[in-house]
GROMACS .gro file of C-alpha atoms in nm:
model
  438
    1UNK     CA    1  -2.899   3.957  -0.279
    2UNK     CA    2  -3.041   3.699  -0.028
    3UNK     CA    3  -2.875   3.433   0.065
    4UNK     CA    4  -3.119   3.160   0.027
    5UNK     CA    5  -3.123   3.316  -0.376
    6UNK     CA    6  -2.725   3.292  -0.374
    7UNK     CA    7  -2.716   2.882  -0.310
    8UNK     CA    8  -2.927   2.860  -0.580
    9UNK     CA    9  -2.686   2.994  -0.814
   10UNK     CA   10  -2.472   2.790  -0.695
   11UNK     CA   11  -2.619   2.508  -0.946
   12UNK     CA   12  -2.644   2.807  -1.312
   13UNK     CA   13  -2.314   2.773  -1.497
   14UNK     CA   14  -2.172   3.039  -1.376
   15UNK     CA   15  -2.115   3.010  -1.003
   16UNK     CA   16  -1.866   3.224  -0.904
   17UNK     CA   17  -2.020   3.520  -0.788
   18UNK     CA   18  -2.272   3.289  -0.570
   19UNK     CA   19  -1.940   3.117  -0.418
   20UNK     CA   20  -1.793   3.482  -0.338
   21UNK     CA   21  -2.116   3.633  -0.284
   22UNK     CA   22  -2.180   3.320   0.036
   23UNK     CA   23  -1.803   3.307   0.177
   24UNK     CA   24  -1.872   3.739   0.267
   25UNK     CA   25  -2.169   3.635   0.406
   26UNK     CA   26  -1.962   3.396   0.701
   27UNK     CA   27  -2.169   3.196   0.876
   28UNK     CA   28  -2.490   3.339   0.836
   29UNK     CA   29  -2.497   3.094   0.525
   30UNK     CA   30  -2.335   2.826   0.704
   31UNK     CA   31  -2.649   2.611   0.721
   32UNK     CA   32  -2.841   2.694   0.419
   33UNK     CA   33  -2.529   2.583   0.226
   34UNK     CA   34  -2.480   2.291   0.446
   35UNK     CA   35  -2.812   2.147   0.387
   36UNK     CA   36  -2.742   2.185   0.018
   37UNK     CA   37  -2.428   1.986   0.056
   38UNK     CA   38  -2.640   1.726   0.273
   39UNK     CA   39  -2.901   1.668   0.041
   40UNK     CA   40  -2.878   1.428  -0.263
   41UNK     CA   41  -3.151   1.488  -0.447
   42UNK     CA   42  -3.018   1.868  -0.478
   43UNK     CA   43  -2.891   2.041  -0.859
   44UNK     CA   44  -2.577   2.192  -0.696
   45UNK     CA   45  -2.292   2.007  -0.713
   46UNK     CA   46  -2.214   1.860  -0.365
   47UNK     CA   47  -1.801   1.965  -0.449
   48UNK     CA   48  -1.933   2.320  -0.475
   49UNK     CA   49  -2.175   2.347  -0.180
   50UNK     CA   50  -1.811   2.222  -0.012
   51UNK     CA   51  -1.590   2.421  -0.128
   52UNK     CA   52  -1.774   2.744   0.016
   53UNK     CA   53  -1.777   2.569   0.369
   54UNK     CA   54  -1.457   2.552   0.352
   55UNK     CA   55  -1.336   2.864   0.289
   56UNK     CA   56  -1.581   3.035   0.545
   57UNK     CA   57  -1.360   2.813   0.765
   58UNK     CA   58  -1.415   2.887   1.173
   59UNK     CA   59  -1.762   2.923   1.177
   60UNK     CA   60  -1.832   2.635   0.962
   61UNK     CA   61  -1.598   2.366   1.167
   62UNK     CA   62  -1.931   2.274   1.499
   63UNK     CA   63  -2.209   2.210   1.208
   64UNK     CA   64  -1.978   2.012   0.941
   65UNK     CA   65  -1.860   1.780   1.314
   66UNK     CA   66  -2.307   1.753   1.385
   67UNK     CA   67  -2.323   1.672   1.016
   68UNK     CA   68  -2.049   1.439   0.994
   69UNK     CA   69  -2.226   1.222   1.272
   70UNK     CA   70  -2.595   1.263   1.229
   71UNK     CA   71  -2.511   1.210   0.850
   72UNK     CA   72  -2.914   1.023   0.635
   73UNK     CA   73  -2.610   0.842   0.463
   74UNK     CA   74  -2.245   0.672   0.403
   75UNK     CA   75  -2.259   1.014   0.074
   76UNK     CA   76  -2.368   1.240   0.286
   77UNK     CA   77  -2.066   1.202   0.572
   78UNK     CA   78  -1.824   1.164   0.317
   79UNK     CA   79  -1.904   1.441   0.191
   80UNK     CA   80  -1.909   1.632   0.512
   81UNK     CA   81  -1.581   1.479   0.575
   82UNK     CA   82  -1.406   1.616   0.259
   83UNK     CA   83  -1.565   1.978   0.347
   84UNK     CA   84  -1.450   1.925   0.738
   85UNK     CA   85  -1.087   1.804   0.646
   86UNK     CA   86  -1.009   2.161   0.388
   87UNK     CA   87  -1.156   2.410   0.666
   88UNK     CA   88  -0.925   2.701   0.599
   89UNK     CA   89  -0.846   2.748   0.975
   90UNK     CA   90  -0.482   2.923   0.990
   91UNK     CA   91  -0.534   2.767   1.384
   92UNK     CA   92  -0.509   2.445   1.392
   93UNK     CA   93  -0.556   2.446   1.748
   94UNK     CA   94  -0.964   2.497   1.715
   95UNK     CA   95  -0.943   2.142   1.519
   96UNK     CA   96  -0.797   1.937   1.814
   97UNK     CA   97  -1.098   1.898   2.021
   98UNK     CA   98  -1.248   1.696   1.761
   99UNK     CA   99  -0.966   1.454   1.849
  100UNK     CA  100  -1.177   1.381   2.214
  101UNK     CA  101  -1.536   1.358   2.002
  102UNK     CA  102  -1.671   1.070   2.093
  103UNK     CA  103  -1.771   0.981   1.732
  104UNK     CA  104  -1.454   0.791   1.592
  105UNK     CA  105  -1.524   0.960   1.268
  106UNK     CA  106  -1.476   1.286   1.353
  107UNK     CA  107  -1.184   1.251   1.542
  108UNK     CA  108  -1.075   0.994   1.196
  109UNK     CA  109  -1.100   1.256   1.056
  110UNK     CA  110  -0.963   1.460   1.280
  111UNK     CA  111  -0.619   1.291   1.276
  112UNK     CA  112  -0.632   1.289   0.922
  113UNK     CA  113  -0.650   1.716   0.900
  114UNK     CA  114  -0.357   1.703   1.130
  115UNK     CA  115  -0.180   1.484   0.907
  116UNK     CA  116  -0.215   1.622   0.616
  117UNK     CA  117  -0.057   1.981   0.806
  118UNK     CA  118   0.253   1.780   0.868
  119UNK     CA  119   0.522   1.910   1.093
  120UNK     CA  120   0.299   2.246   1.142
  121UNK     CA  121   0.124   2.023   1.370
  122UNK     CA  122   0.401   1.915   1.596
  123UNK     CA  123   0.248   2.123   1.892
  124UNK     CA  124  -0.046   1.868   1.888
  125UNK     CA  125   0.179   1.507   1.894
  126UNK     CA  126   0.107   1.459   2.242
  127UNK     CA  127  -0.294   1.500   2.130
  128UNK     CA  128  -0.208   1.265   1.877
  129UNK     CA  129  -0.044   0.991   2.094
  130UNK     CA  130  -0.311   0.993   2.356
  131UNK     CA  131  -0.528   0.818   2.057
  132UNK     CA  132  -0.270   0.557   2.015
  133UNK     CA  133  -0.470   0.327   2.196
  134UNK     CA  134  -0.796   0.431   2.030
  135UNK     CA  135  -1.117   0.110   2.102
  136UNK     CA  136  -1.121   0.232   1.694
  137UNK     CA  137  -0.890   0.011   1.423
  138UNK     CA  138  -0.933   0.306   1.192
  139UNK     CA  139  -0.863   0.602   1.400
  140UNK     CA  140  -0.593   0.422   1.562
  141UNK     CA  141  -0.445   0.366   1.207
  142UNK     CA  142  -0.524   0.728   1.101
  143UNK     CA  143  -0.307   0.860   1.399
  144UNK     CA  144   0.001   0.681   1.298
  145UNK     CA  145  -0.075   0.859   0.956
  146UNK     CA  146  -0.076   1.195   1.080
  147UNK     CA  147   0.255   1.100   1.304
  148UNK     CA  148   0.447   0.926   1.015
  149UNK     CA  149   0.373   1.285   0.826
  150UNK     CA  150   0.446   1.552   1.129
  151UNK     CA  151   0.762   1.375   1.085
  152UNK     CA  152   1.074   1.325   1.294
  153UNK     CA  153   1.049   1.604   1.549
  154UNK     CA  154   0.747   1.366   1.716
  155UNK     CA  155   0.977   1.164   1.793
  156UNK     CA  156   1.094   1.241   2.150
  157UNK     CA  157   0.737   1.259   2.224
  158UNK     CA  158   0.751   0.843   2.132
  159UNK     CA  159   1.014   0.760   2.318
  160UNK     CA  160   0.885   0.946   2.651
  161UNK     CA  161   0.575   0.747   2.585
  162UNK     CA  162   0.825   0.401   2.572
  163UNK     CA  163   1.037   0.517   2.859
  164UNK     CA  164   0.747   0.550   3.062
  165UNK     CA  165   0.538   0.256   3.215
  166UNK     CA  166   0.187   0.396   3.133
  167UNK     CA  167  -0.075   0.184   2.891
  168UNK     CA  168   0.076   0.378   2.546
  169UNK     CA  169   0.463   0.178   2.577
  170UNK     CA  170   0.365  -0.062   2.334
  171UNK     CA  171   0.170   0.105   2.090
  172UNK     CA  172   0.465   0.387   2.102
  173UNK     CA  173   0.689   0.125   1.981
  174UNK     CA  174   0.496   0.032   1.677
  175UNK     CA  175   0.488   0.426   1.617
  176UNK     CA  176   0.856   0.482   1.703
  177UNK     CA  177   0.909   0.255   1.403
  178UNK     CA  178   0.633   0.409   1.177
  179UNK     CA  179   0.821   0.727   1.213
  180UNK     CA  180   1.105   0.652   1.171
  181UNK     CA  181   1.225   0.314   1.101
  182UNK     CA  182   1.416   0.067   1.243
  183UNK     CA  183   1.707   0.368   1.330
  184UNK     CA  184   1.430   0.552   1.569
  185UNK     CA  185   1.441   0.256   1.838
  186UNK     CA  186   1.635   0.255   2.112
  187UNK     CA  187   1.936  -0.077   2.137
  188UNK     CA  188   1.676  -0.212   2.419
  189UNK     CA  189   1.360  -0.262   2.161
  190UNK     CA  190   1.537  -0.366   1.906
  191UNK     CA  191   1.698  -0.609   2.131
  192UNK     CA  192   1.391  -0.670   2.210
  193UNK     CA  193   1.193  -0.710   1.838
  194UNK     CA  194   1.466  -0.956   1.751
  195UNK     CA  195   1.419  -1.171   2.075
  196UNK     CA  196   1.029  -1.210   1.946
  197UNK     CA  197   1.097  -1.264   1.586
  198UNK     CA  198   1.318  -1.584   1.691
  199UNK     CA  199   1.043  -1.700   1.941
  200UNK     CA  200   0.811  -1.655   1.645
  201UNK     CA  201   1.071  -1.833   1.393
  202UNK     CA  202   1.050  -2.173   1.609
  203UNK     CA  203   0.701  -2.209   1.547
  204UNK     CA  204   0.609  -2.027   1.229
  205UNK     CA  205   0.390  -2.207   0.991
  206UNK     CA  206   0.445  -2.062   0.600
  207UNK     CA  207   0.127  -1.827   0.443
  208UNK     CA  208  -0.004  -1.712   0.104
  209UNK     CA  209   0.169  -1.386  -0.012
  210UNK     CA  210   0.018  -1.095  -0.149
  211UNK     CA  211   0.155  -1.021  -0.484
  212UNK     CA  212   0.304  -0.720  -0.618
  213UNK     CA  213   0.648  -0.617  -0.735
  214UNK     CA  214   0.882  -0.846  -0.901
  215UNK     CA  215   1.069  -1.116  -0.703
  216UNK     CA  216   1.411  -1.358  -0.832
  217UNK     CA  217   1.456  -1.781  -0.746
  218UNK     CA  218   1.746  -1.939  -0.684
  219UNK     CA  219   1.778  -2.352  -0.644
  220UNK     CA  220   2.004  -2.343  -0.286
  221UNK     CA  221   1.958  -2.307   0.006
  222UNK     CA  222   2.319  -2.124   0.095
  223UNK     CA  223   2.197  -1.763   0.196
  224UNK     CA  224   2.498  -1.613   0.217
  225UNK     CA  225   2.635  -1.681  -0.103
  226UNK     CA  226   2.275  -1.515  -0.228
  227UNK     CA  227   2.310  -1.237  -0.071
  228UNK     CA  228   2.668  -1.225  -0.249
  229UNK     CA  229   2.528  -1.257  -0.514
  230UNK     CA  230   2.259  -0.996  -0.492
  231UNK     CA  231   2.514  -0.749  -0.357
  232UNK     CA  232   2.302  -0.711  -0.005
  233UNK     CA  233   2.414  -0.594   0.321
  234UNK     CA  234   2.344  -0.622   0.699
  235UNK     CA  235   2.076  -0.908   0.664
  236UNK     CA  236   1.882  -0.902   0.977
  237UNK     CA  237   1.690  -1.251   1.084
  238UNK     CA  238   1.290  -1.209   0.971
  239UNK     CA  239   1.008  -1.382   1.011
  240UNK     CA  240   0.811  -1.476   0.633
  241UNK     CA  241   0.523  -1.242   0.744
  242UNK     CA  242   0.773  -0.990   0.851
  243UNK     CA  243   0.972  -1.046   0.535
  244UNK     CA  244   0.647  -1.020   0.310
  245UNK     CA  245   0.519  -0.787   0.493
  246UNK     CA  246   0.810  -0.537   0.404
  247UNK     CA  247   0.772  -0.590   0.072
  248UNK     CA  248   0.412  -0.497   0.034
  249UNK     CA  249   0.504  -0.212   0.257
  250UNK     CA  250   0.779  -0.037   0.074
  251UNK     CA  251   0.579  -0.125  -0.263
  252UNK     CA  252   0.265   0.061  -0.153
  253UNK     CA  253   0.364   0.361   0.041
  254UNK     CA  254   0.262   0.650  -0.066
  255UNK     CA  255   0.535   0.886   0.070
  256UNK     CA  256   0.918   0.843   0.069
  257UNK     CA  257   1.234   0.901  -0.112
  258UNK     CA  258   1.333   0.549  -0.229
  259UNK     CA  259   1.113   0.389  -0.084
  260UNK     CA  260   1.086   0.063  -0.281
  261UNK     CA  261   1.492   0.029  -0.307
  262UNK     CA  262   1.633  -0.027   0.017
  263UNK     CA  263   1.598  -0.360   0.157
  264UNK     CA  264   1.502  -0.710  -0.017
  265UNK     CA  265   1.331  -0.963   0.119
  266UNK     CA  266   1.524  -1.325   0.127
  267UNK     CA  267   1.320  -1.584   0.193
  268UNK     CA  268   1.401  -1.918   0.377
  269UNK     CA  269   1.477  -2.199   0.170
  270UNK     CA  270   1.163  -2.329   0.043
  271UNK     CA  271   1.133  -2.644  -0.090
  272UNK     CA  272   1.481  -2.582  -0.204
  273UNK     CA  273   1.444  -2.290  -0.391
  274UNK     CA  274   1.555  -1.897  -0.225
  275UNK     CA  275   1.335  -1.605  -0.350
  276UNK     CA  276   1.459  -1.286  -0.340
  277UNK     CA  277   1.239  -1.034  -0.338
  278UNK     CA  278   1.206  -0.686  -0.415
  279UNK     CA  279   1.513  -0.560  -0.725
  280UNK     CA  280   1.825  -0.616  -0.604
  281UNK     CA  281   2.009  -0.452  -0.886
  282UNK     CA  282   1.848  -0.173  -1.115
  283UNK     CA  283   1.722  -0.068  -0.709
  284UNK     CA  284   1.676   0.287  -0.876
  285UNK     CA  285   1.483   0.152  -1.250
  286UNK     CA  286   1.078   0.288  -1.219
  287UNK     CA  287   1.033   0.082  -1.537
  288UNK     CA  288   1.116  -0.290  -1.629
  289UNK     CA  289   1.463  -0.351  -1.817
  290UNK     CA  290   1.383  -0.627  -2.048
  291UNK     CA  291   1.796  -0.689  -2.127
  292UNK     CA  292   1.890  -0.603  -1.735
  293UNK     CA  293   1.700  -0.885  -1.630
  294UNK     CA  294   1.789  -1.163  -1.890
  295UNK     CA  295   2.165  -1.018  -1.771
  296UNK     CA  296   2.097  -1.089  -1.419
  297UNK     CA  297   1.929  -1.423  -1.472
  298UNK     CA  298   2.176  -1.582  -1.682
  299UNK     CA  299   2.499  -1.456  -1.405
  300UNK     CA  300   2.296  -1.636  -1.127
  301UNK     CA  301   2.219  -1.871  -1.351
  302UNK     CA  302   2.563  -1.907  -1.356
  303UNK     CA  303   2.679  -1.942  -0.995
  304UNK     CA  304   2.361  -2.175  -0.938
  305UNK     CA  305   2.246  -2.343  -1.172
  306UNK     CA  306   1.911  -2.186  -1.262
  307UNK     CA  307   1.821  -1.837  -1.174
  308UNK     CA  308   1.456  -1.754  -1.204
  309UNK     CA  309   1.279  -1.366  -1.242
  310UNK     CA  310   0.872  -1.326  -1.162
  311UNK     CA  311   0.624  -1.030  -1.210
  312UNK     CA  312   0.297  -1.003  -1.043
  313UNK     CA  313   0.091  -0.660  -1.014
  314UNK     CA  314  -0.238  -0.630  -0.793
  315UNK     CA  315  -0.360  -0.374  -0.950
  316UNK     CA  316  -0.364  -0.490  -1.305
  317UNK     CA  317  -0.344  -0.798  -1.527
  318UNK     CA  318   0.077  -0.768  -1.611
  319UNK     CA  319   0.246  -1.063  -1.531
  320UNK     CA  320   0.595  -1.165  -1.681
  321UNK     CA  321   0.896  -1.410  -1.595
  322UNK     CA  322   1.220  -1.496  -1.664
  323UNK     CA  323   1.384  -1.864  -1.658
  324UNK     CA  324   1.729  -1.937  -1.717
  325UNK     CA  325   2.006  -2.202  -1.665
  326UNK     CA  326   2.350  -2.222  -1.717
  327UNK     CA  327   2.393  -1.876  -1.816
  328UNK     CA  328   2.093  -1.929  -2.100
  329UNK     CA  329   1.813  -1.736  -2.113
  330UNK     CA  330   1.550  -2.046  -2.171
  331UNK     CA  331   1.214  -1.842  -2.133
  332UNK     CA  332   1.171  -1.483  -2.160
  333UNK     CA  333   0.811  -1.313  -2.180
  334UNK     CA  334   0.650  -0.974  -1.982
  335UNK     CA  335   0.276  -0.896  -2.095
  336UNK     CA  336   0.311  -0.562  -2.188
  337UNK     CA  337   0.574  -0.632  -2.470
  338UNK     CA  338   0.569  -0.944  -2.585
  339UNK     CA  339   0.724  -0.922  -2.874
  340UNK     CA  340   1.019  -0.927  -2.692
  341UNK     CA  341   0.960  -1.368  -2.551
  342UNK     CA  342   1.230  -1.527  -2.562
  343UNK     CA  343   1.202  -1.920  -2.621
  344UNK     CA  344   0.973  -2.120  -2.474
  345UNK     CA  345   0.910  -2.355  -2.161
  346UNK     CA  346   0.643  -2.694  -2.012
  347UNK     CA  347   0.551  -2.477  -1.742
  348UNK     CA  348   0.368  -2.278  -1.982
  349UNK     CA  349   0.154  -2.605  -2.097
  350UNK     CA  350  -0.165  -2.585  -2.080
  351UNK     CA  351  -0.235  -2.282  -2.066
  352UNK     CA  352  -0.261  -1.967  -2.305
  353UNK     CA  353  -0.027  -1.654  -2.267
  354UNK     CA  354  -0.247  -1.376  -2.138
  355UNK     CA  355  -0.155  -1.158  -2.458
  356UNK     CA  356  -0.404  -1.319  -2.690
  357UNK     CA  357  -0.715  -1.312  -2.715
  358UNK     CA  358  -0.841  -1.720  -2.742
  359UNK     CA  359  -1.249  -1.600  -2.709
  360UNK     CA  360  -1.449  -1.594  -3.038
  361UNK     CA  361  -1.520  -1.216  -3.196
  362UNK     CA  362  -1.864  -1.224  -3.087
  363UNK     CA  363  -1.832  -1.397  -2.788
  364UNK     CA  364  -1.980  -1.123  -2.557
  365UNK     CA  365  -2.268  -1.021  -2.787
  366UNK     CA  366  -2.520  -0.842  -2.617
  367UNK     CA  367  -2.406  -0.794  -2.267
  368UNK     CA  368  -2.436  -0.455  -2.115
  369UNK     CA  369  -2.060  -0.292  -2.074
  370UNK     CA  370  -2.175  -0.226  -1.649
  371UNK     CA  371  -2.334  -0.585  -1.571
  372UNK     CA  372  -2.014  -0.767  -1.452
  373UNK     CA  373  -2.275  -1.040  -1.302
  374UNK     CA  374  -2.367  -1.125  -1.676
  375UNK     CA  375  -2.033  -1.103  -1.815
  376UNK     CA  376  -1.888  -1.275  -1.600
  377UNK     CA  377  -2.171  -1.508  -1.714
  378UNK     CA  378  -2.069  -1.515  -2.060
  379UNK     CA  379  -1.655  -1.494  -1.985
  380UNK     CA  380  -1.743  -1.890  -1.797
  381UNK     CA  381  -2.030  -2.047  -2.048
  382UNK     CA  382  -1.811  -1.951  -2.355
  383UNK     CA  383  -1.485  -2.029  -2.167
  384UNK     CA  384  -1.597  -2.373  -2.133
  385UNK     CA  385  -1.832  -2.445  -2.511
  386UNK     CA  386  -1.488  -2.358  -2.636
  387UNK     CA  387  -1.249  -2.537  -2.468
  388UNK     CA  388  -1.074  -2.210  -2.397
  389UNK     CA  389  -0.722  -2.295  -2.089
  390UNK     CA  390  -0.695  -2.031  -1.858
  391UNK     CA  391  -0.430  -1.754  -1.929
  392UNK     CA  392  -0.082  -1.896  -1.763
  393UNK     CA  393   0.090  -1.634  -1.506
  394UNK     CA  394   0.365  -1.543  -1.323
  395UNK     CA  395   0.227  -1.804  -1.035
  396UNK     CA  396   0.134  -2.145  -1.262
  397UNK     CA  397   0.493  -2.086  -1.375
  398UNK     CA  398   0.639  -2.041  -1.103
  399UNK     CA  399   0.406  -2.317  -0.945
  400UNK     CA  400   0.501  -2.600  -1.220
  401UNK     CA  401   0.908  -2.457  -1.222
  402UNK     CA  402   1.048  -2.344  -0.910
  403UNK     CA  403   0.791  -2.212  -0.565
  404UNK     CA  404   0.442  -1.974  -0.589
  405UNK     CA  405   0.490  -1.750  -0.379
  406UNK     CA  406   0.060  -1.763  -0.355
  407UNK     CA  407   0.006  -2.120  -0.202
  408UNK     CA  408   0.280  -2.151   0.059
  409UNK     CA  409   0.100  -2.325   0.374
  410UNK     CA  410   0.190  -2.612   0.580
  411UNK     CA  411   0.246  -2.862   0.373
  412UNK     CA  412   0.594  -2.639   0.211
  413UNK     CA  413   0.928  -2.769   0.293
  414UNK     CA  414   1.111  -2.431   0.520
  415UNK     CA  415   1.570  -2.467   0.594
  416UNK     CA  416   1.673  -2.173   0.743
  417UNK     CA  417   1.493  -1.850   0.788
  418UNK     CA  418   1.479  -1.552   0.581
  419UNK     CA  419   1.595  -1.221   0.637
  420UNK     CA  420   1.580  -0.823   0.535
  421UNK     CA  421   1.893  -0.694   0.368
  422UNK     CA  422   1.981  -0.383   0.213
  423UNK     CA  423   2.078  -0.258  -0.114
  424UNK     CA  424   2.307   0.021  -0.210
  425UNK     CA  425   2.074   0.227  -0.177
  426UNK     CA  426   1.954   0.142   0.234
  427UNK     CA  427   2.324   0.108   0.286
  428UNK     CA  428   2.331   0.461   0.237
  429UNK     CA  429   1.926   0.621   0.355
  430UNK     CA  430   1.822   0.284   0.598
  431UNK     CA  431   1.540   0.127   0.636
  432UNK     CA  432   1.258   0.289   0.518
  433UNK     CA  433   1.032   0.414   0.815
  434UNK     CA  434   0.707   0.230   0.934
  435UNK     CA  435   0.557  -0.024   1.090
  436UNK     CA  436   0.532  -0.433   1.012
  437UNK     CA  437   0.352  -0.743   1.091
  438UNK     CA  438   0.614  -0.974   1.300
   0.00000   0.00000   0.00000
């Protein structure tokens, strides 16, 4: 059967015979299959043609790179990148020339190829290090990710660059922390970072925080007492930006064991309150335990007079809060467990609890399920017509009851400085790896 007929067979119900035959043809099949991959009107599913190219391997490498940079649309470029990063090529050195390609898309995708190979890409660490100051931000980011996945084996080469006098010294410092965490730095570099933090602390202005996770709040400026109450140790002074960066990084990193439970960001005193971002108590638990949260708030409130716990998610609408005073739970609410709520609080006045659907049954009649603009317009109109309050949220409750971290700004009163401190898990395993904003 001719190659053209086999390519047509990729659109059929039984594709496997055509796939196997095209893979057997090898280099001769690359161009016809690539043409189908790049044709957005083709009846062949793009992933089917991409898999054929992946399995053909080395003969498809250069044609895919050419197609990637000359793609007629972003979709075609995406397809080519997907095929490229999965090429079945045992000798990784075949990919390395892509790191010096004039087009940043090729450089970045080649870095991703080495990233997914992990420690097997160790021989090519010098080639990746050369791109640490690439003019393209996405390439630089992908190079860091690749070095992270290669792992500790990359540290010696990075340290050599850091000790040199070349242009990559500053970038190597960032890469060392990204690959090995703060423990990968020598004493000189650790002191350099501490000195930079001290300089920035002198003029730092509070900024709104991106919220995704849980935090506690207690009405005190006694940082030592807060650390003691939460069982935290080894505090390192941080800017507010660095502390927030650590919390967000640890909750959004996709790799690494115990990445969310090793350290806690303890803020300076903000409008009279100290906030603890992360969970210093049930630090191994994946799920929120209502009883445990309430117990911790009771204990903290006995020591500090009051204690609050808040939670919010940036990926969905989940939220929750717990407020305790002098050892008693005044209010507990979790969107996912509304039947477990306890008490009430004036900070919620004028809002509707988010599990309550306050809209009429026919509020969105006639609005297409995929028409987001029409849905929003109807939502706002019905909300106005029926005087439906806004939903309560951890941030709205915190704004009235303590401090809303998403609303920090120049008007926020700041006393002292924040720290990042280790939990028992962190004392055992150290800080997570990853570069942070200072």
